[in-house]
Short mmCIF file of C-alpha atoms in Angstrom, two decimals:
data_model
loop_
_atom_site.label_atom_id
_atom_site.label_comp_id
_atom_site.label_asym_id
_atom_site.label_seq_id
_atom_site.Cartn_x
_atom_site.Cartn_y
_atom_site.Cartn_z
CA MET A 1 -58.29 55.39 -36.91
CA ASN A 2 -54.60 56.31 -37.25
CA LYS A 3 -54.06 59.65 -35.45
CA SER A 4 -51.66 61.04 -38.06
CA ILE A 5 -54.22 60.30 -40.77
CA ARG A 6 -56.89 62.15 -38.78
CA ARG A 7 -54.61 65.17 -38.30
CA ARG A 8 -53.82 65.34 -42.01
CA ALA A 9 -57.51 65.18 -42.83
CA LEU A 10 -58.38 67.97 -40.39
CA MET A 11 -55.53 70.20 -41.59
CA GLY A 12 -56.43 69.78 -45.26
CA THR A 13 -57.23 72.94 -47.19
CA ALA A 14 -60.64 73.74 -48.63
CA LEU A 15 -59.23 73.02 -52.08
CA ALA A 16 -58.14 69.53 -51.01
CA LEU A 17 -61.56 68.93 -49.50
CA ALA A 18 -63.28 69.92 -52.71
CA ALA A 19 -61.01 67.65 -54.71
CA SER A 20 -61.79 64.82 -52.33
CA MET A 21 -65.50 65.36 -52.84
CA VAL A 22 -65.09 65.22 -56.59
CA LEU A 23 -63.13 61.97 -56.35
CA THR A 24 -65.79 60.52 -54.07
CA ALA A 25 -68.54 61.29 -56.56
CA CYS A 26 -66.53 59.73 -59.37
CA ALA A 27 -66.01 56.57 -57.30
CA GLY A 28 -69.71 55.91 -56.90
CA GLY A 29 -69.90 56.98 -53.27
CA ASP A 30 -66.53 55.65 -52.03
CA SER A 31 -64.93 57.96 -49.49
CA SER A 32 -61.43 56.57 -49.41
CA SER A 33 -58.81 54.59 -51.23
CA ALA A 34 -55.65 52.77 -50.31
CA ASP A 35 -52.09 52.28 -51.40
CA ALA A 36 -51.21 49.18 -53.41
CA ASP A 37 -50.34 47.27 -50.24
CA GLY A 38 -53.67 48.07 -48.67
CA THR A 39 -52.39 50.89 -46.43
CA ALA A 40 -55.03 53.52 -45.78
CA SER A 41 -54.43 56.78 -47.62
CA ALA A 42 -57.59 58.70 -46.69
CA THR A 43 -60.08 58.98 -43.89
CA PRO A 44 -62.50 56.03 -43.95
CA ALA A 45 -66.24 56.53 -44.13
CA ALA A 46 -68.55 56.24 -41.18
CA ALA A 47 -68.83 52.84 -39.56
CA VAL A 48 -70.67 50.22 -41.56
CA LYS A 49 -73.23 47.78 -40.18
CA ASP A 50 -72.65 44.07 -40.80
CA PRO A 51 -70.14 44.83 -43.57
CA LEU A 52 -69.91 42.97 -46.84
CA VAL A 53 -66.69 42.60 -48.80
CA ALA A 54 -66.57 42.13 -52.57
CA THR A 55 -63.49 41.65 -54.70
CA PHE A 56 -62.84 43.34 -58.03
CA ASP A 57 -59.89 43.27 -60.38
CA GLY A 58 -57.28 45.07 -58.29
CA GLY A 59 -58.94 45.49 -54.96
CA LEU A 60 -61.74 45.18 -52.43
CA TYR A 61 -65.02 46.98 -51.87
CA ILE A 62 -66.39 47.28 -48.33
CA LEU A 63 -70.12 47.86 -48.21
CA ASP A 64 -72.74 48.43 -45.56
CA GLY A 65 -74.69 45.21 -45.10
CA GLU A 66 -78.04 46.97 -44.78
CA SER A 67 -77.93 49.78 -47.34
CA LEU A 68 -75.28 48.20 -49.62
CA LYS A 69 -73.70 51.65 -49.73
CA LEU A 70 -70.06 51.54 -50.78
CA ALA A 71 -68.09 52.66 -47.76
CA ARG A 72 -64.49 52.12 -48.82
CA THR A 73 -62.29 50.90 -51.63
CA ILE A 74 -58.98 49.20 -50.85
CA GLU A 75 -56.53 48.68 -53.68
CA LEU A 76 -54.96 45.23 -53.56
CA PRO A 77 -53.36 43.88 -56.75
CA GLY A 78 -53.69 40.26 -57.82
CA PHE A 79 -56.49 37.71 -57.68
CA ASN A 80 -57.99 37.99 -54.20
CA ARG A 81 -60.56 35.79 -52.49
CA VAL A 82 -62.67 36.52 -49.40
CA ASN A 83 -64.21 34.45 -46.60
CA PRO A 84 -65.76 35.23 -43.21
CA ALA A 85 -63.18 35.14 -40.43
CA GLY A 86 -65.77 34.02 -37.88
CA ASP A 87 -66.45 37.16 -35.83
CA GLU A 88 -68.44 40.38 -36.17
CA ASP A 89 -65.63 42.45 -37.66
CA HIS A 90 -63.16 40.50 -39.78
CA VAL A 91 -62.87 38.86 -43.18
CA VAL A 92 -60.00 36.68 -44.38
CA VAL A 93 -58.52 37.75 -47.71
CA SER A 94 -56.55 35.22 -49.76
CA THR A 95 -53.85 37.15 -51.63
CA ASP A 96 -50.85 36.31 -53.78
CA SER A 97 -48.65 36.13 -50.67
CA GLY A 98 -50.95 34.34 -48.23
CA PHE A 99 -53.94 34.94 -45.98
CA ARG A 100 -54.45 38.50 -44.76
CA VAL A 101 -57.00 39.63 -42.19
CA LEU A 102 -59.24 42.56 -43.05
CA ASN A 103 -61.04 44.48 -40.32
CA ALA A 104 -64.16 45.12 -42.37
CA THR A 105 -65.83 47.17 -39.63
CA ASP A 106 -62.87 49.55 -39.35
CA GLN A 107 -62.37 49.24 -43.12
CA THR A 108 -58.63 48.54 -42.87
CA LEU A 109 -56.28 45.67 -43.65
CA THR A 110 -54.62 44.58 -40.42
CA ASP A 111 -51.03 43.44 -39.97
CA ILE A 112 -52.23 39.90 -39.28
CA GLU A 113 -50.98 37.65 -42.06
CA TYR A 114 -50.42 33.93 -42.61
CA LYS A 115 -47.84 33.87 -45.37
CA GLY A 116 -47.58 31.05 -47.87
CA ALA A 117 -48.07 30.24 -51.52
CA LYS A 118 -51.57 29.44 -52.79
CA PRO A 119 -53.76 30.18 -49.79
CA GLY A 120 -56.82 27.97 -50.14
CA HIS A 121 -59.86 27.03 -48.08
CA VAL A 122 -61.04 28.95 -45.01
CA VAL A 123 -63.31 26.90 -42.73
CA ARG A 124 -65.32 28.06 -39.69
CA HIS A 125 -66.67 25.51 -37.24
CA ALA A 126 -67.15 25.03 -33.49
CA GLY A 127 -65.68 28.41 -32.61
CA ARG A 128 -62.49 27.86 -34.60
CA THR A 129 -61.31 29.12 -37.97
CA VAL A 130 -58.99 26.93 -40.03
CA LEU A 131 -56.77 28.06 -42.90
CA PHE A 132 -55.26 25.63 -45.40
CA THR A 133 -52.29 26.84 -47.48
CA ASP A 134 -52.11 24.71 -50.63
CA GLY A 135 -48.54 25.63 -51.55
CA THR A 136 -47.09 24.41 -48.26
CA GLY A 137 -49.73 22.05 -46.86
CA GLU A 138 -49.78 24.12 -43.68
CA VAL A 139 -52.89 24.25 -41.52
CA ASN A 140 -53.48 27.11 -39.09
CA VAL A 141 -56.25 27.04 -36.49
CA PHE A 142 -57.27 29.99 -34.31
CA ASP A 143 -60.12 31.45 -32.28
CA PRO A 144 -61.55 34.32 -34.36
CA ALA A 145 -62.43 36.23 -31.17
CA ASP A 146 -58.68 36.73 -30.70
CA LEU A 147 -58.47 38.82 -33.89
CA SER A 148 -59.93 41.79 -32.05
CA GLY A 149 -56.61 42.31 -30.28
CA GLY A 150 -55.02 43.34 -33.55
CA LYS A 151 -52.27 40.75 -33.27
CA LYS A 152 -51.87 37.31 -34.79
CA PRO A 153 -53.76 34.89 -32.54
CA GLU A 154 -51.99 32.06 -30.81
CA GLY A 155 -53.22 28.89 -32.39
CA ARG A 156 -52.64 25.36 -33.55
CA THR A 157 -50.55 24.43 -36.57
CA TYR A 158 -50.19 21.26 -38.57
CA THR A 159 -48.32 20.55 -41.78
CA SER A 160 -49.56 17.94 -44.24
CA ALA A 161 -47.16 15.23 -45.35
CA GLU A 162 -47.21 16.78 -48.84
CA ALA A 163 -48.49 20.06 -50.18
CA HIS A 164 -51.78 19.82 -52.08
CA HIS A 165 -55.06 21.61 -52.74
CA GLY A 166 -56.66 20.66 -49.47
CA VAL A 167 -58.95 21.59 -46.63
CA ALA A 168 -59.12 21.04 -42.87
CA ILE A 169 -61.67 21.46 -40.10
CA GLU A 170 -61.37 21.30 -36.32
CA LEU A 171 -64.20 19.62 -34.40
CA ALA A 172 -65.61 20.68 -31.05
CA ASN A 173 -63.60 18.00 -29.21
CA GLY A 174 -60.31 19.23 -30.66
CA GLU A 175 -60.00 16.59 -33.37
CA LEU A 176 -58.64 17.93 -36.67
CA LEU A 177 -59.76 16.44 -39.98
CA SER A 178 -57.41 17.24 -42.86
CA THR A 179 -57.25 16.01 -46.44
CA LEU A 180 -54.60 13.66 -47.86
CA GLY A 181 -52.90 14.13 -51.19
CA THR A 182 -50.10 15.44 -53.35
CA GLU A 183 -49.98 18.06 -56.09
CA GLU A 184 -50.87 15.30 -58.58
CA LYS A 185 -53.37 13.20 -56.66
CA ARG A 186 -55.75 13.57 -53.72
CA THR A 187 -56.99 10.43 -51.98
CA GLY A 188 -58.90 11.02 -48.77
CA ALA A 189 -58.62 12.38 -45.24
CA LEU A 190 -57.11 11.72 -41.84
CA VAL A 191 -58.09 12.77 -38.35
CA LEU A 192 -55.70 13.93 -35.62
CA ASP A 193 -56.38 14.20 -31.91
CA GLU A 194 -55.80 17.46 -30.07
CA ASN A 195 -52.08 16.60 -29.85
CA ASN A 196 -51.82 16.08 -33.63
CA LYS A 197 -51.59 12.31 -33.28
CA GLU A 198 -53.34 10.43 -36.10
CA ILE A 199 -56.39 8.49 -34.89
CA ALA A 200 -58.29 7.75 -38.11
CA ARG A 201 -57.71 7.65 -41.86
CA ASN A 202 -59.68 6.90 -45.02
CA GLU A 203 -58.19 6.91 -48.52
CA ASN A 204 -61.33 5.87 -50.36
CA CYS A 205 -62.13 9.38 -51.58
CA PRO A 206 -60.46 10.09 -54.93
CA GLY A 207 -60.08 13.74 -55.85
CA VAL A 208 -61.14 14.85 -52.37
CA HIS A 209 -62.33 18.46 -52.41
CA GLY A 210 -64.36 20.80 -50.24
CA GLU A 211 -65.99 20.29 -46.86
CA ALA A 212 -69.15 20.98 -44.94
CA ALA A 213 -70.55 20.21 -41.50
CA ALA A 214 -74.11 19.10 -40.76
CA LYS A 215 -76.21 18.76 -37.62
CA ASN A 216 -74.64 16.65 -34.84
CA GLU A 217 -71.21 17.44 -36.24
CA ALA A 218 -71.25 15.16 -39.25
CA VAL A 219 -68.33 16.42 -41.31
CA ALA A 220 -68.11 15.68 -45.02
CA VAL A 221 -65.54 15.98 -47.77
CA GLY A 222 -66.42 15.51 -51.42
CA CYS A 223 -65.09 12.75 -53.69
CA GLU A 224 -65.16 11.98 -57.41
CA ASP A 225 -67.44 9.01 -56.67
CA GLY A 226 -69.59 10.28 -53.81
CA ILE A 227 -68.93 11.79 -50.41
CA LEU A 228 -67.00 10.83 -47.26
CA ILE A 229 -68.57 11.43 -43.84
CA TYR A 230 -66.71 11.57 -40.52
CA GLN A 231 -68.82 11.40 -37.36
CA ASP A 232 -68.37 10.00 -33.86
CA GLY A 233 -64.87 8.75 -34.62
CA GLU A 234 -65.72 6.83 -37.79
CA PHE A 235 -65.59 7.39 -41.54
CA THR A 236 -68.51 6.37 -43.77
CA LYS A 237 -68.47 6.52 -47.56
CA ILE A 238 -71.68 7.33 -49.43
CA ASP A 239 -71.31 6.25 -53.04
CA ALA A 240 -72.58 8.30 -55.96
CA PRO A 241 -75.15 6.64 -58.26
CA ASP A 242 -72.69 7.09 -61.17
CA ASP A 243 -69.19 5.63 -61.50
CA TYR A 244 -67.98 9.20 -61.79
CA GLY A 245 -70.23 11.34 -59.63
CA ARG A 246 -68.15 14.23 -58.35
CA ILE A 247 -69.22 16.27 -55.35
CA GLY A 248 -66.62 19.00 -55.04
CA ASN A 249 -68.47 21.81 -53.27
CA GLN A 250 -70.81 21.51 -50.32
CA ALA A 251 -72.89 23.73 -48.04
CA GLY A 252 -73.96 22.65 -44.56
CA SER A 253 -76.31 23.87 -41.84
CA ASP A 254 -76.17 23.28 -38.09
CA THR A 255 -79.95 22.90 -38.13
CA SER A 256 -80.07 20.08 -40.69
CA PRO A 257 -78.47 16.64 -41.03
CA ILE A 258 -78.63 17.07 -44.79
CA LEU A 259 -75.84 18.59 -46.84
CA LEU A 260 -76.16 20.38 -50.17
CA GLY A 261 -73.57 19.51 -52.81
CA ASP A 262 -72.92 20.02 -56.48
CA TYR A 263 -72.86 16.99 -58.80
CA LYS A 264 -70.82 16.39 -61.96
CA THR A 265 -70.66 13.26 -64.13
CA ASP A 266 -68.29 14.08 -67.03
CA PRO A 267 -64.61 13.59 -66.14
CA GLU A 268 -63.51 14.67 -69.63
CA ALA A 269 -65.36 17.99 -69.75
CA GLU A 270 -63.31 21.18 -70.00
CA LEU A 271 -66.10 22.73 -67.96
CA GLU A 272 -69.18 20.77 -67.06
CA ARG A 273 -72.29 22.86 -66.49
CA PRO A 274 -74.41 20.49 -64.35
CA THR A 275 -78.14 20.91 -63.76
CA ARG A 276 -78.38 18.51 -60.84
CA VAL A 277 -77.39 19.06 -57.22
CA SER A 278 -76.96 16.47 -54.47
CA LEU A 279 -78.64 16.28 -51.08
CA ILE A 280 -76.70 14.05 -48.69
CA ASP A 281 -78.50 12.72 -45.62
CA THR A 282 -75.73 12.22 -43.03
CA GLU A 283 -78.07 10.32 -40.67
CA LYS A 284 -79.51 7.83 -43.15
CA LYS A 285 -76.29 7.81 -45.20
CA LYS A 286 -78.21 8.34 -48.42
CA LEU A 287 -77.72 10.61 -51.42
CA ARG A 288 -80.53 12.18 -53.44
CA LEU A 289 -80.17 14.07 -56.75
CA VAL A 290 -82.34 17.06 -57.62
CA ASP A 291 -82.60 18.35 -61.20
CA LEU A 292 -83.01 22.11 -61.25
CA GLY A 293 -83.46 22.43 -64.99
CA THR A 294 -80.72 25.05 -65.03
CA SER A 295 -76.95 25.01 -64.51
CA TYR A 296 -75.04 26.76 -61.74
CA SER A 297 -71.45 27.36 -60.61
CA PHE A 298 -69.31 26.62 -57.55
CA ARG A 299 -70.26 30.05 -56.17
CA SER A 300 -73.97 29.21 -56.34
CA LEU A 301 -74.52 27.07 -53.23
CA ALA A 302 -75.74 28.32 -49.84
CA ARG A 303 -78.10 27.51 -46.98
CA GLY A 304 -81.07 29.49 -45.74
CA PRO A 305 -81.94 30.41 -42.14
CA HIS A 306 -84.00 27.23 -41.67
CA GLY A 307 -81.65 24.87 -43.49
CA GLU A 308 -83.15 25.47 -46.91
CA ALA A 309 -80.87 24.47 -49.77
CA LEU A 310 -80.27 27.51 -51.98
CA VAL A 311 -78.82 27.41 -55.49
CA LEU A 312 -78.27 30.40 -57.77
CA GLY A 313 -79.00 29.16 -61.29
CA THR A 314 -77.80 30.48 -64.62
CA ASP A 315 -81.47 31.25 -65.28
CA GLY A 316 -80.99 34.14 -62.85
CA ALA A 317 -83.10 32.72 -60.02
CA VAL A 318 -82.30 31.52 -56.52
CA HIS A 319 -83.83 28.04 -56.30
CA VAL A 320 -85.10 27.24 -52.80
CA ILE A 321 -85.09 23.49 -52.14
CA ASP A 322 -86.70 21.69 -49.22
CA GLN A 323 -83.71 19.75 -47.91
CA ASN A 324 -85.94 16.95 -46.58
CA THR A 325 -88.03 16.24 -49.69
CA GLY A 326 -85.82 17.55 -52.47
CA LYS A 327 -88.74 19.60 -53.79
CA VAL A 328 -87.99 23.02 -55.29
CA GLU A 329 -90.31 25.17 -53.20
CA LYS A 330 -89.83 28.42 -55.07
CA GLU A 331 -87.63 30.26 -57.52
CA ILE A 332 -86.70 33.80 -56.54
CA PRO A 333 -85.78 36.12 -59.44
CA ALA A 334 -82.38 37.64 -58.63
CA VAL A 335 -80.30 38.56 -61.71
CA GLY A 336 -80.41 38.26 -65.47
CA GLU A 337 -79.54 35.02 -67.26
CA TRP A 338 -75.82 34.23 -67.31
CA GLN A 339 -73.31 31.58 -68.33
CA GLU A 340 -70.46 30.21 -66.27
CA PRO A 341 -67.11 31.29 -67.77
CA LEU A 342 -64.48 28.67 -68.63
CA ASP A 343 -61.85 30.21 -66.32
CA TRP A 344 -62.80 29.67 -62.68
CA GLN A 345 -61.18 32.97 -61.71
CA GLN A 346 -63.44 34.97 -64.02
CA ALA A 347 -66.36 36.83 -62.48
CA ARG A 348 -69.82 35.32 -62.43
CA PRO A 349 -72.93 35.97 -60.29
CA THR A 350 -72.19 34.91 -56.73
CA LEU A 351 -74.50 34.00 -53.83
CA PHE A 352 -73.70 34.86 -50.20
CA VAL A 353 -76.33 34.28 -47.52
CA ARG A 354 -76.37 35.73 -44.03
CA GLY A 355 -79.41 35.21 -41.85
CA HIS A 356 -82.57 35.85 -43.86
CA VAL A 357 -80.79 37.87 -46.54
CA ALA A 358 -79.35 36.54 -49.78
CA TYR A 359 -76.78 38.82 -51.38
CA VAL A 360 -76.36 38.24 -55.10
CA SER A 361 -73.80 39.93 -57.33
CA GLU A 362 -74.42 40.70 -60.99
CA PRO A 363 -71.03 41.46 -62.56
CA GLY A 364 -72.47 42.13 -66.02
CA LYS A 365 -74.32 45.14 -64.63
CA LYS A 366 -71.80 46.01 -61.90
CA ALA A 367 -74.68 45.41 -59.51
CA LEU A 368 -75.27 43.87 -56.09
CA HIS A 369 -78.69 42.88 -54.77
CA ALA A 370 -80.06 42.07 -51.31
CA ILE A 371 -83.06 39.70 -51.27
CA ASP A 372 -85.23 38.46 -48.41
CA VAL A 373 -85.02 34.67 -48.62
CA GLU A 374 -88.38 34.10 -46.95
CA THR A 375 -90.52 36.64 -48.82
CA GLY A 376 -88.55 36.49 -52.06
CA LYS A 377 -88.65 40.27 -52.30
CA LYS A 378 -85.68 42.39 -53.29
CA ILE A 379 -84.66 44.60 -50.37
CA THR A 380 -82.27 46.89 -52.18
CA SER A 381 -79.78 47.05 -55.04
CA VAL A 382 -76.67 49.09 -55.76
CA THR A 383 -74.47 49.78 -58.77
CA LEU A 384 -70.72 49.69 -58.11
CA PRO A 385 -67.84 51.35 -59.97
CA LYS A 386 -66.48 48.01 -61.23
CA SER A 387 -67.73 44.47 -61.69
CA THR A 388 -67.21 42.31 -58.63
CA ASN A 389 -66.08 38.70 -58.42
CA GLU A 390 -66.13 37.09 -54.97
CA LEU A 391 -68.58 38.20 -52.28
CA SER A 392 -68.49 37.61 -48.53
CA GLY A 393 -68.94 39.39 -45.21
CA VAL A 394 -68.61 39.18 -41.47
CA VAL A 395 -70.37 36.20 -39.89
CA ALA A 396 -70.21 35.78 -36.13
CA GLY A 397 -70.79 32.42 -34.52
CA HIS A 398 -70.35 29.11 -36.32
#
């Protein structure tokens, strides 16, 4: 904690303390706020365990991962997104100006920033975290363990030939897979060796979007007509059963060779609300479709502790799918029924899974729930001052 902040807190008058208590009660249990740039302006609450971070219109909530108690509110204007940084303490926040690193355990925004327009995907794999800045095409790779020093980690950089909405992932052997495209058209992916020399390329993946890694380091990116797999130095395309069968979002598990993906078939739709998901077997190079009987959104996909495929449906349930058979094993009630909004930036129920716990937000009720994936029982719920949008937390090891 900043020493000057501590001194000001200790020297505060009884009247100031009383006012602070009133403000805390009004904020639904929050014990601090922040200036518009995220600078701390009050003493933070006690340390949180396995913190969660949720975005709301104008800021961030930091919550205790066990009790869901709101520990701190940080004001941060603009549309912000959150992703695990890859260690026990930090979360990466995508802001209007670039990627910023939040120390969720200490409940403060650090000075570590990767500036650039349109910060996009954050990928964790093989002990490295990779940031892709859409507005510049810049890729930054670093070891998340180095964030604990409080300074910007030394890391690898690569700049795409042209800026585009892309994604990149570094493999255990130092190879870097990065998407190919322009602002108007995305076509596939290339692979660089540890010295950033191109060693492989595939441009048979129109509209490339999203990534996931499966068991034995099979890395996939989605296409508008299937999915593209890179493994052991070679690309393999798995075609969709439809001419237009878009897989744009995927979720992988180190314990399973099978990836979970979304699946859309209407290229003309303003917003398609699909009811089918895809299961991609990276060993057999086969794709299976599973009809859930309910739609879902791009914030609905996750994996369970044993590789289970999890999908939060608009029926309000978390659908647990056996990744090997495609059978829906159970449906866990989580939130009320909802509909995906037309604007992708608008809030909708969001699923974030860590270990055996599924965290599900319910913006319509300003609520957040913690659910045991294996028992299906709700652990706890909390009501927050404002509706939340994105939901993430610290996740060590990847």
